[in-house]
Coordinates of N, CA and C in Angstrom, one line a residue:
X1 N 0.8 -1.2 0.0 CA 0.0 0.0 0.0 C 0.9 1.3 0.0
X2 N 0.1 2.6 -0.3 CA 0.6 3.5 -0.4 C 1.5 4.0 0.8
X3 N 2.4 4.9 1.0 CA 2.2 5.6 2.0 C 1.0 6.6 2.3
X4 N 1.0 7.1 4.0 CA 0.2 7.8 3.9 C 0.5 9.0 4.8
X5 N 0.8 10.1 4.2 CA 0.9 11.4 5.0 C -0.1 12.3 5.8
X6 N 0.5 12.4 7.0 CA -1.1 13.3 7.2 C 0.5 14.2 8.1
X7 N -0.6 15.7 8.2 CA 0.6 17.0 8.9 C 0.1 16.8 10.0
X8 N 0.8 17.3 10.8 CA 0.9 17.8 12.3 C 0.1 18.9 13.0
X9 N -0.6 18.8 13.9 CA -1.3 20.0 14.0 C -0.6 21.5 14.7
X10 N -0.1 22.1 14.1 CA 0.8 23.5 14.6 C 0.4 24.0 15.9
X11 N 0.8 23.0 17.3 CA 0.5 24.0 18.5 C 1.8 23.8 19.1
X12 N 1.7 24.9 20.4 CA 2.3 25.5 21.0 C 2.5 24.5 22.3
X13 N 3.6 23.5 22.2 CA 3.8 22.5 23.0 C 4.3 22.9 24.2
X14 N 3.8 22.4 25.5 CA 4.2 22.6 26.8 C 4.6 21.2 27.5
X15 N 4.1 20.2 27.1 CA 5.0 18.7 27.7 C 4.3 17.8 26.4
X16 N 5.7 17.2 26.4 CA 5.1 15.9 25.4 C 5.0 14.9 26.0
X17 N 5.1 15.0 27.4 CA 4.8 13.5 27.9 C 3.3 13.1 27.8
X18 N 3.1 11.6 27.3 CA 2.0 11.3 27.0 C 1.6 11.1 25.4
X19 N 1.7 11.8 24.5 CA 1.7 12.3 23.5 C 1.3 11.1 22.6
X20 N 2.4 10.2 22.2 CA 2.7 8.6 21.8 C 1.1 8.3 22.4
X21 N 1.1 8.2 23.5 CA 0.0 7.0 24.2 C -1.5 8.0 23.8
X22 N -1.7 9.4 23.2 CA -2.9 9.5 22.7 C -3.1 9.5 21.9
X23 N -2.1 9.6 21.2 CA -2.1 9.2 19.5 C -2.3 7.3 19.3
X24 N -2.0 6.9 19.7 CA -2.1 5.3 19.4 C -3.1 4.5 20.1
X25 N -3.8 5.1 21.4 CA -5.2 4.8 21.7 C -6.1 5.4 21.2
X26 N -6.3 6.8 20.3 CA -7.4 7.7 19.9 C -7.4 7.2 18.5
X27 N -6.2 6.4 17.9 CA -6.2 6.1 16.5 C -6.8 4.4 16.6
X28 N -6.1 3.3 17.7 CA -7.2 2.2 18.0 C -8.7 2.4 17.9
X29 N -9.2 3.3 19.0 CA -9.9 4.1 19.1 C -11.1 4.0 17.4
X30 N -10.7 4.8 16.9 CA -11.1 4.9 15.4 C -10.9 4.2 14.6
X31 N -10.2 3.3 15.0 CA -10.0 2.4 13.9 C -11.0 1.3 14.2
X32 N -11.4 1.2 15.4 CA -12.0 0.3 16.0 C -13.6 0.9 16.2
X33 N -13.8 2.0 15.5 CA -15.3 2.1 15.0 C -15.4 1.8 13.5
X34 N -14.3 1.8 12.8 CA -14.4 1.8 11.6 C -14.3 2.8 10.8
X35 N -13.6 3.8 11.2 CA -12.9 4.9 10.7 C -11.9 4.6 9.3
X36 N -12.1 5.3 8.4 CA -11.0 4.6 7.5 C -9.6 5.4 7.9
X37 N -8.4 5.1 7.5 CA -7.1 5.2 7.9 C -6.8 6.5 7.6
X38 N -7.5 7.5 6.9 CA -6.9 8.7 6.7 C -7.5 9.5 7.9
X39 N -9.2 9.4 8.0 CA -9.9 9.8 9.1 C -9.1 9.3 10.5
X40 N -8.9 8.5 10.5 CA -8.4 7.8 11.5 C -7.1 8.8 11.9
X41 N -6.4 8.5 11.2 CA -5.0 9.3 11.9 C -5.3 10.9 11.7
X42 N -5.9 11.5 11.1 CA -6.1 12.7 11.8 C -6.7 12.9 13.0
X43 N -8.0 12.4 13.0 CA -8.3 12.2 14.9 C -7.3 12.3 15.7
X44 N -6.5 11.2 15.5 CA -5.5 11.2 16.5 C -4.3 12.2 16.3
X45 N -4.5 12.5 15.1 CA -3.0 13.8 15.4 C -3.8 14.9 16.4
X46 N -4.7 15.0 16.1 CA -6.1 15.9 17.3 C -5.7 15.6 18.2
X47 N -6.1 14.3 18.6 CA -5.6 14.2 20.1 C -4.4 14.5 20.6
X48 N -3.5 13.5 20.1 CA -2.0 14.0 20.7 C -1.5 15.7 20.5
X49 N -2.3 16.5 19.7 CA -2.0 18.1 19.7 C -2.6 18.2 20.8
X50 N -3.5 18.2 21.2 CA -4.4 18.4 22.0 C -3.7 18.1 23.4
X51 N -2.8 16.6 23.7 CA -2.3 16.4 25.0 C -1.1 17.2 25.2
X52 N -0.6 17.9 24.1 CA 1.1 18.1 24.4 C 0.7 19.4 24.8
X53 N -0.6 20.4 24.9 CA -1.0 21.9 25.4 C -1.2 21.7 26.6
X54 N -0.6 20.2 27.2 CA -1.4 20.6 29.2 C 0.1 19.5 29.7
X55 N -0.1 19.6 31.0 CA 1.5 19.0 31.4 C 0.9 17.6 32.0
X56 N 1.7 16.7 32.2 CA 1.5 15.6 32.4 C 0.9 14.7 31.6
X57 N 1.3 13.3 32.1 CA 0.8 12.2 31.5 C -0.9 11.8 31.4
X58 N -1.1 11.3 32.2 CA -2.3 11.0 32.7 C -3.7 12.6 32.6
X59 N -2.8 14.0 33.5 CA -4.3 14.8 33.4 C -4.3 15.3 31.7
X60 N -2.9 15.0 30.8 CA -3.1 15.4 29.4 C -3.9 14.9 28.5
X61 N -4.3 13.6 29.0 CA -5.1 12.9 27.7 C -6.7 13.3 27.8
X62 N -7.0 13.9 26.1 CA -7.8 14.4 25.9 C -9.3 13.5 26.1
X63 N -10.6 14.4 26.6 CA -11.6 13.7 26.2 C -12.5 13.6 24.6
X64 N -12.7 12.8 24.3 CA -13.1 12.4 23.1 C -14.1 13.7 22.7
X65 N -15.1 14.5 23.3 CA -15.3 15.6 22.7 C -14.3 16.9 22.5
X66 N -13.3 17.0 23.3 CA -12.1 17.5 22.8 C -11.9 17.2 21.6
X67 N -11.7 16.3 21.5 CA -11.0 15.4 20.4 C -12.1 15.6 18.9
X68 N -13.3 15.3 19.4 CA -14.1 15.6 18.2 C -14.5 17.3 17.5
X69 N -14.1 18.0 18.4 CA -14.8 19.5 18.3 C -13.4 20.2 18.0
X70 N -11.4 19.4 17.8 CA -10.5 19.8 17.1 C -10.8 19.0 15.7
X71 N -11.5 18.7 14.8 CA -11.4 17.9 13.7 C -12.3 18.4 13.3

């Protein structure tokens, strides 16, 4: 298969801890509704933008309407 590019979402990072782990549960996540793979990984670049604007592991990971209302 192809490759598949998707960009980054341009914010203003304050901790990457976590980051990895929202992007690869938010993309399970979607893939596991049946998201097709381009939808899919944008969601999750949403998320993981979304966890690197707050500090820490655990209180960074975004809630799923976060997550829906960046996309």
């Amino acid at each position: 298969s192809e490759p598949l590019l998707t960009p980054a979402r341009l914010v203003e990072a304050i901790d990457t801890t976590g980051a990895g782990d929202a992007f690869v549960g938010a993309l399970a996540v979607a893939l596991n509704e049946g998201k097709p793979m381009p939808a899919a990984i944008t969601w999750a670049t949403n998320a993981a933008a979304l966890c690197v604007q707050r500090t820490g592991a655990t209180p960074s990971m975004p809630y799923r309407t976060e997550i829906d209302s960046a996309s």
